[in-house]
CSV table of C-alpha atoms in Angstrom, one decimal:
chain,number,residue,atom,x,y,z
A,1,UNK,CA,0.0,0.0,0.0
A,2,UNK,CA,1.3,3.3,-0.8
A,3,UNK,CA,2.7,4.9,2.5
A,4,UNK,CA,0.8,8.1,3.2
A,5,UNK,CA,-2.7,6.4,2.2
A,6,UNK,CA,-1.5,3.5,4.6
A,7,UNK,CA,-0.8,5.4,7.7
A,8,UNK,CA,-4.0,8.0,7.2
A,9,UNK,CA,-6.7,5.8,6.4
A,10,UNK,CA,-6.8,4.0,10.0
A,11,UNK,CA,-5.9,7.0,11.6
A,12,UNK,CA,-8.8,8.7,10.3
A,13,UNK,CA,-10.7,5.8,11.0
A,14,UNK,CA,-9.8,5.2,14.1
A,15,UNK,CA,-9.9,9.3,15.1
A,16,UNK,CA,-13.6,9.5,13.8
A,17,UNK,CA,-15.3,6.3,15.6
A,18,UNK,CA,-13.0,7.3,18.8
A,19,UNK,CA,-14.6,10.8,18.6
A,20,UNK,CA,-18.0,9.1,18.5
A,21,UNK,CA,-17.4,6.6,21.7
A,22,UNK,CA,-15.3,9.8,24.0
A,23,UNK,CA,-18.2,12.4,23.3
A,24,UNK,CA,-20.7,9.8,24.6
A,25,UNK,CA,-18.1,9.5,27.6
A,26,UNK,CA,-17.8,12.8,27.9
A,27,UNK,CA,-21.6,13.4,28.1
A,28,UNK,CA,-21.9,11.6,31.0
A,29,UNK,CA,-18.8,12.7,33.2
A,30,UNK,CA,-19.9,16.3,32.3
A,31,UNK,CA,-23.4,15.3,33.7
A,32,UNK,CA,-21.6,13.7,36.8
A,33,UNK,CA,-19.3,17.2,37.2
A,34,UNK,CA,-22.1,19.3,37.2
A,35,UNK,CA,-24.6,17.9,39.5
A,36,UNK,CA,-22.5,15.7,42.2
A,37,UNK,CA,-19.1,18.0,41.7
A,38,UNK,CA,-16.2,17.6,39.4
A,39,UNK,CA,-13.8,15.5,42.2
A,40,UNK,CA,-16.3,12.3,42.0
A,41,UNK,CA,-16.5,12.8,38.3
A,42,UNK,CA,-12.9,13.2,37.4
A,43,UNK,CA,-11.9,10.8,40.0
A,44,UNK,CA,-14.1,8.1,38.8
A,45,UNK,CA,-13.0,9.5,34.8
A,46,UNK,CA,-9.3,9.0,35.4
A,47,UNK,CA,-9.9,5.7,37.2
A,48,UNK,CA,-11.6,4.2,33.8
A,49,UNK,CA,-8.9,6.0,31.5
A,50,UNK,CA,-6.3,3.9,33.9
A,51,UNK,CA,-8.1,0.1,33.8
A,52,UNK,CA,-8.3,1.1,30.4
A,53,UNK,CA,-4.9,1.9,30.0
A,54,UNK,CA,-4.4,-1.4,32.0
A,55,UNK,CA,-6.6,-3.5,29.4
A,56,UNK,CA,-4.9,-2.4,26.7
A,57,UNK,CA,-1.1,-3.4,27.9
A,58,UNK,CA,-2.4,-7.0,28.6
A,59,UNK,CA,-4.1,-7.5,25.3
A,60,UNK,CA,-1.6,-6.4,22.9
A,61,UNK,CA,0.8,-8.9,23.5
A,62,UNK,CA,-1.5,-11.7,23.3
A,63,UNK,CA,-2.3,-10.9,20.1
A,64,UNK,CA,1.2,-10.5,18.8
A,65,UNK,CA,1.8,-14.5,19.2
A,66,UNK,CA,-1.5,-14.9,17.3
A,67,UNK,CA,-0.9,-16.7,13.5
A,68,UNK,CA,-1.3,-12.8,11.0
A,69,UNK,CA,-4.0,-15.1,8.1
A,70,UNK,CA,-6.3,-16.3,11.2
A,71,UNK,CA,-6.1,-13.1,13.3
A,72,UNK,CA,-6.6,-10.9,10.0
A,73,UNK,CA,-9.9,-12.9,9.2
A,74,UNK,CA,-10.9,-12.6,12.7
A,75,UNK,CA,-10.2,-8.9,13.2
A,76,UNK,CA,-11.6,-8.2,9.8
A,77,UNK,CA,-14.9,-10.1,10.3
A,78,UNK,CA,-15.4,-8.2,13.6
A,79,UNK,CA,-14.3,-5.0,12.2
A,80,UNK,CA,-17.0,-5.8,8.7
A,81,UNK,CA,-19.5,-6.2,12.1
A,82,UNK,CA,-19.1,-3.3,13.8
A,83,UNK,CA,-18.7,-1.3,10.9
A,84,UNK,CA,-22.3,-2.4,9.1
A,85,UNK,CA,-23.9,-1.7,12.4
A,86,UNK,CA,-23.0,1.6,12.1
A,87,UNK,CA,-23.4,2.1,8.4
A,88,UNK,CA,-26.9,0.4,8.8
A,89,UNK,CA,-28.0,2.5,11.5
A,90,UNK,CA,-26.6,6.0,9.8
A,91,UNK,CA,-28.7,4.6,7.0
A,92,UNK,CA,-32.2,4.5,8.5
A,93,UNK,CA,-31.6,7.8,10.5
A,94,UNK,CA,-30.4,9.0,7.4
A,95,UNK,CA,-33.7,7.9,5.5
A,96,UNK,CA,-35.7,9.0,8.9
A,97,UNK,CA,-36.2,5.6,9.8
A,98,UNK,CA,-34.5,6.2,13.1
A,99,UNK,CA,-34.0,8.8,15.6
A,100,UNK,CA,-31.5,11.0,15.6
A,101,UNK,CA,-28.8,10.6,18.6
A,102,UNK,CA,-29.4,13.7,20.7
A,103,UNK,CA,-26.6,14.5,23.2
A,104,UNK,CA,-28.4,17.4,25.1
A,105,UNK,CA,-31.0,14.8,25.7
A,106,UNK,CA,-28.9,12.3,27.4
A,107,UNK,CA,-26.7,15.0,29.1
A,108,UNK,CA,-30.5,16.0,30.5
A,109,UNK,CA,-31.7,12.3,31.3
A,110,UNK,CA,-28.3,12.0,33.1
A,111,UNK,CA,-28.7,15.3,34.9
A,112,UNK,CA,-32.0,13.8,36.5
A,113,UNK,CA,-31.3,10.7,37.7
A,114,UNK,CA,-28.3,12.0,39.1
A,115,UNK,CA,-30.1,14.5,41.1
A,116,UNK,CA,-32.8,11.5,42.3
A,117,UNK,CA,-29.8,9.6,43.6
A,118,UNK,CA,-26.9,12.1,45.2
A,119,UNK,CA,-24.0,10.6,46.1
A,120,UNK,CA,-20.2,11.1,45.9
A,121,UNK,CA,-20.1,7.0,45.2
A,122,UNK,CA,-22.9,7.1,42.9
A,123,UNK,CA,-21.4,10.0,40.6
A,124,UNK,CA,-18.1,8.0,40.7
A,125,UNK,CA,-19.4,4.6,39.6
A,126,UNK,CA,-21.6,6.5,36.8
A,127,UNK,CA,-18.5,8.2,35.3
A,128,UNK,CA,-16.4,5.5,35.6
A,129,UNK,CA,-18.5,3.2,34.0
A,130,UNK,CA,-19.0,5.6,31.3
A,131,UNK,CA,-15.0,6.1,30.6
A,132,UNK,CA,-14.6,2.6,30.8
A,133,UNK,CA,-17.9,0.9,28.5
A,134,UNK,CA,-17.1,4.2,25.6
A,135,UNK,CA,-13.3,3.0,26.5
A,136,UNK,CA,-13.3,-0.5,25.3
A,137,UNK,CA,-15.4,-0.4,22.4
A,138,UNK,CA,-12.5,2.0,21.3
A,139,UNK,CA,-9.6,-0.8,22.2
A,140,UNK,CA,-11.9,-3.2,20.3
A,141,UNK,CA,-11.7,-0.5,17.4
A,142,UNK,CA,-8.4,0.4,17.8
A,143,UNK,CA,-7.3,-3.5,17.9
A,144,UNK,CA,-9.5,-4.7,15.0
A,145,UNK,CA,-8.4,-1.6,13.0
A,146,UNK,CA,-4.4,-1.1,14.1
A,147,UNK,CA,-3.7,-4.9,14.2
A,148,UNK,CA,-5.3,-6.7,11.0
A,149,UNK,CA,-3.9,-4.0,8.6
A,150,UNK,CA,-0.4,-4.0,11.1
A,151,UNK,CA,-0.7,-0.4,11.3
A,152,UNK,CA,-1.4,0.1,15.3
A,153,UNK,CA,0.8,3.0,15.9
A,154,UNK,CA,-1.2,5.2,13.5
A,155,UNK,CA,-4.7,3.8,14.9
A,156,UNK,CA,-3.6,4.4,18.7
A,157,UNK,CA,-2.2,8.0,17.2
A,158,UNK,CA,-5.8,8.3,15.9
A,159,UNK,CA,-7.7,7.0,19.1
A,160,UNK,CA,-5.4,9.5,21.2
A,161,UNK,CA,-6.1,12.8,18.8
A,162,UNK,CA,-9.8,12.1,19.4
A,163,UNK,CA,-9.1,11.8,23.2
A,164,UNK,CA,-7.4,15.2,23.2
A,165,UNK,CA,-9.7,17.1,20.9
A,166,UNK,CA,-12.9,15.6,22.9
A,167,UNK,CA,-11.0,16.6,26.4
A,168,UNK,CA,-10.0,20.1,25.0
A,169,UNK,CA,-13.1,20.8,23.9
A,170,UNK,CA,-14.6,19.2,26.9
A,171,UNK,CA,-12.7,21.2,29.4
A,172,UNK,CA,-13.6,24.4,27.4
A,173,UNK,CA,-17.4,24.0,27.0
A,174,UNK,CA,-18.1,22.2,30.0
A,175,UNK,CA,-21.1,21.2,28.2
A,176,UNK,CA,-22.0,18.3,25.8
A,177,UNK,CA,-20.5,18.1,22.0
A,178,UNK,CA,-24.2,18.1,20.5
A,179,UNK,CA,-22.7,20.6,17.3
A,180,UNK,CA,-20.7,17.0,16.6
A,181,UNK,CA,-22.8,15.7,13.5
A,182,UNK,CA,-23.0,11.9,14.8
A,183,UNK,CA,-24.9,10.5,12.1
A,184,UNK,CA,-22.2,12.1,9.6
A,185,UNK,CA,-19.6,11.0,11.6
A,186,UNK,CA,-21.1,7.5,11.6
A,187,UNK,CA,-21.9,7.3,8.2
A,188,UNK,CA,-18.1,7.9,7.2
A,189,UNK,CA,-16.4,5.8,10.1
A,190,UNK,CA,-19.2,3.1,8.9
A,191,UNK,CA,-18.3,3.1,5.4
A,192,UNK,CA,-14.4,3.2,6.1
A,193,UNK,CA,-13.9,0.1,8.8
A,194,UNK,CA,-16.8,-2.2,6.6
A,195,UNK,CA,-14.3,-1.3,3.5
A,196,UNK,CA,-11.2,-2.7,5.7
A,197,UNK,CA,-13.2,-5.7,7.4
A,198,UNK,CA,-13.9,-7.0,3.9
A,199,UNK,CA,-10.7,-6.0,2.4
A,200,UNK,CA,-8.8,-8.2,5.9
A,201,UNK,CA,-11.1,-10.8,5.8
A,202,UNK,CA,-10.0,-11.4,2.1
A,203,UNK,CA,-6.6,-11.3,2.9
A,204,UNK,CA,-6.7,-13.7,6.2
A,205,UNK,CA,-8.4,-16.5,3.7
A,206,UNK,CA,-6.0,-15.6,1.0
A,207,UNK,CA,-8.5,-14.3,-1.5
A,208,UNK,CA,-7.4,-12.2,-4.9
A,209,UNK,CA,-7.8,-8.5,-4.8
A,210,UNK,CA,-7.8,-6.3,-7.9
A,211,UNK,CA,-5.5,-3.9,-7.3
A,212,UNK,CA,-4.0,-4.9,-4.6
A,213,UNK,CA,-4.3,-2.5,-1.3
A,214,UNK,CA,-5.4,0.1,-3.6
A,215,UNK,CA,-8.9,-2.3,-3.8
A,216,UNK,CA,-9.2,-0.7,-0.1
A,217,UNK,CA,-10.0,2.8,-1.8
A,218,UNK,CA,-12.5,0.9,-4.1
A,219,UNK,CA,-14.2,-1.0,-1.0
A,220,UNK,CA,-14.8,2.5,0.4
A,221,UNK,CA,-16.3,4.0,-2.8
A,222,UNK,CA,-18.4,0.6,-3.0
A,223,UNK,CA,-20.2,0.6,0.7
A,224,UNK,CA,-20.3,4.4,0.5
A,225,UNK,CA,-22.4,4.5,-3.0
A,226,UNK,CA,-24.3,1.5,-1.5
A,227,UNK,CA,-25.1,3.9,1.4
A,228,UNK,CA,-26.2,6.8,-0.4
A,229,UNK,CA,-28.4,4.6,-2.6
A,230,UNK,CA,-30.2,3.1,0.2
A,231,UNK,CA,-30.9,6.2,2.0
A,232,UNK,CA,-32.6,7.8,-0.9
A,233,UNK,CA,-34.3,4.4,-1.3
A,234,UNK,CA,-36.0,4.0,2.0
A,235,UNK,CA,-36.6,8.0,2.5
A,236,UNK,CA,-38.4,7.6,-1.1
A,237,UNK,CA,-40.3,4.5,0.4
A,238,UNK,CA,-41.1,6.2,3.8
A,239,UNK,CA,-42.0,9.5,1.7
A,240,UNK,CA,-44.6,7.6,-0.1
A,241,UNK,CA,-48.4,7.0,2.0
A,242,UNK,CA,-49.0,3.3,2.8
B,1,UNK,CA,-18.6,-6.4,34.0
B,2,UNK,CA,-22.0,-7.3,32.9
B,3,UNK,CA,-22.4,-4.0,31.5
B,4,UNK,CA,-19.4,-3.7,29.8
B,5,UNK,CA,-20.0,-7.1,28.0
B,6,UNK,CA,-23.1,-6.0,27.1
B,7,UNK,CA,-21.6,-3.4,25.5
B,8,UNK,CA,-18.9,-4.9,23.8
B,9,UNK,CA,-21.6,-7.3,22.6
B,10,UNK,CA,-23.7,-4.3,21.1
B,11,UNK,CA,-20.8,-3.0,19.2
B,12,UNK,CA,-20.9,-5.4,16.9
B,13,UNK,CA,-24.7,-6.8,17.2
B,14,UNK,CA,-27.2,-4.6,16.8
B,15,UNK,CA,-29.4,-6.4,14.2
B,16,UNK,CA,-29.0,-9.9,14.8
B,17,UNK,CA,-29.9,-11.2,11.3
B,18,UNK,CA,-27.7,-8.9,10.2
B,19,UNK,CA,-24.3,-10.3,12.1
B,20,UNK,CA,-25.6,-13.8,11.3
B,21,UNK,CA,-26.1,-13.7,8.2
B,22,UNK,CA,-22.1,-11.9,7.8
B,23,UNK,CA,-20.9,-14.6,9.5
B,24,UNK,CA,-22.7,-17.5,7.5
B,25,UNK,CA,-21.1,-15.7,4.5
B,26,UNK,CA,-17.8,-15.2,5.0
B,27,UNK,CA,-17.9,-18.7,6.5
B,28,UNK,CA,-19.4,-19.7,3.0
B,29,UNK,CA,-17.2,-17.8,1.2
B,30,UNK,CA,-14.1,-19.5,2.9
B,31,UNK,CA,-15.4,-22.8,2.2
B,32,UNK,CA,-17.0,-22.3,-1.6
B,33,UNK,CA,-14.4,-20.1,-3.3
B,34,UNK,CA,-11.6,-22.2,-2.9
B,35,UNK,CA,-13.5,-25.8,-3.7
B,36,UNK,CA,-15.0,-23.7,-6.7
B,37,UNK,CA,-11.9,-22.8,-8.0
B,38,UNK,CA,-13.4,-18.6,-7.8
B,39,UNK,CA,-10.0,-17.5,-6.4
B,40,UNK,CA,-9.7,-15.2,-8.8
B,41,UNK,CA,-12.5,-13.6,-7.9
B,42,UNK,CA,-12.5,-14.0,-4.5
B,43,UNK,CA,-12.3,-10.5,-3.1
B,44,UNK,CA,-15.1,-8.8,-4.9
B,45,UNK,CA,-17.4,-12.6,-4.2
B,46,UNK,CA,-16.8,-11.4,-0.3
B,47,UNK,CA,-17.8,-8.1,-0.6
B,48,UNK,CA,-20.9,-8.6,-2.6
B,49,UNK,CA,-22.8,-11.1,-0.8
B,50,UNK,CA,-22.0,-8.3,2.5
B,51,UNK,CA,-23.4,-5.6,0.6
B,52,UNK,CA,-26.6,-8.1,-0.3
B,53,UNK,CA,-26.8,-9.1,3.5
B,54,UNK,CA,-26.4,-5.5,4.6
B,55,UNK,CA,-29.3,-4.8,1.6
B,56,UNK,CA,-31.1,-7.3,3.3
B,57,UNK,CA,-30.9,-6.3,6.6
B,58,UNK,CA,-32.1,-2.8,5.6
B,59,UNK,CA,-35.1,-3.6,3.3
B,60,UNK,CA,-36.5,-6.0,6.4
B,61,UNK,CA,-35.9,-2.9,8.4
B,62,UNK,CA,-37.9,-0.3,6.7
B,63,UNK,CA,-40.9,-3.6,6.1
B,64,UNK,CA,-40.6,-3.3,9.7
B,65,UNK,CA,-41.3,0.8,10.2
């Protein structure tokens, strides 16, 4: 694969689906900070971003004694997974099949039930938990993304920009990211890690690929005019009285 | 821990039909290519018969509401 191209692509794609995952996180903690105080909030935050930190350590070198053909199918099919979920879902929001994911509205459901149930051990527990669920599903991104195509440094560089740009903008708001266009966001991220789930899957059975890497930038064009298609499709359908 | 399985089980299986139906194909697609001599054309085989599933997965969506 051509160099630039190699090391961009999953740090883009690992940078946009991180962004997704920490402004979730960040929802939360923020709700946490401003109704039980920031100390429970950022104490139960940085005690997730450390297990995390933890998790990661011990599961890298596992998978560096793991076989590359079996572990590339394996990271590819889960990557193809996770990626149509997301494609499939920014689809029927898209089309207006769906909701639309509303940040203020969490950040406000949060809010509430944190007021029901005050607590310094309660707001802890609820950030934590939020740091450390948003948290894994990126290692499981960064992992399926960095290690099938053996470019990790550029996915963890990825995961880490999102990190900083979500905690700088956190820390400057002090309110939820709800300008961030999710569905966009998801739409892209969607197209991008279902492009390189099929494109390692093929690879970890050994399959032919026109083109060669460059079939990556094909995949991508594929899913995304797929998407696009299918949007107009079912807003069309919806659009149309019964 | 339950919640974080949970979670890790929702990021890649939203629509179950959907991730079956993935699976089953790439698990076909491992199998049939090879014994039908497709090699050749084994890349674009796997990425068709997601698309279809995705297609699939969508259209019994929107029959849905």
């Amino acid at each position: 694969m051509t160099g630039g191209w190699a090391a961009a692509a999953p740090m883009i794609a690992t940078f946009l689906a991180s962004l997704v995952e920490f402004v979730e996180a960040l929802t939360i903690v923020l709700a946490v900070g401003s109704v039980s105080g920031w100390r429970p909030a950022l104490g139960g935050a940085g005690s997730g971003l450390a297990a995390l930190a933890l998790l990661a350590a011990t599961a890298t070198p596992i998978l560096a004694v793991v076989p590359i053909g079996p572990l590339q199918a394996a990271l590819g099919l889960l990557s193809l997974l996770f990626g149509t979920r997301w494609l499939r879902k920014a689809i029927l929001r898209s089309a207006g099949r769906l909701a639309l994911h509303d940040e203020t509205a969490i950040f406000a459901a949060e809010t509430a039930a944190l007021r029901r149930s005050a607590g310094r051990v309660v707001a802890w527990t609820v950030a934590f938990k939020a740091v450390m669920i948003e948290g894994v599903e990126v290692i499981f991104i960064v992992l399926a993304v960095g290690t099938a195509g053996a470019q990790r440094l550029p996915a963890i560089a990825g995961a880490l920009l999102a990190l900083a740009a979500v905690l700088a903008l956190g820390a400057a708001l002090h309110r939820p990211l709800a300008r961030v266009p999710e569905n966009a966001l998801k739409f892209v991220v969607g197209t991008m890690v279902s492009a390189y789930g099929v494109f390692w899957i093929g690879e970890g059975l050994g399959f032919f690929w026109p083109g060669g890497d460059l079939a990556i930038l094909g995949l991508i064009a594929g899913w995304a005019g797929f998407a696009i298609v299918s949007a107009r499709l079912l807003r069309r359908r919806a659009a149309v009285p019964a | 821990m339950r919640a974080v399985f949970s979670e890790i089980w929702g990021l890649f299986v939203e629509d179950g039909l959907l991730a079956i139906g993935l699976v089953l194909w790439v698990a076909a697609a491992a199998l049939l290519v090879p014994l039908l001599g497709l090699g050749g054309f084994g890349g674009p085989i796997l990425f068709a018969g997601a698309v279809l599933v995705l297609g699939a997965s969508l259209a019994r969506a929107a029959r849905r509401g």
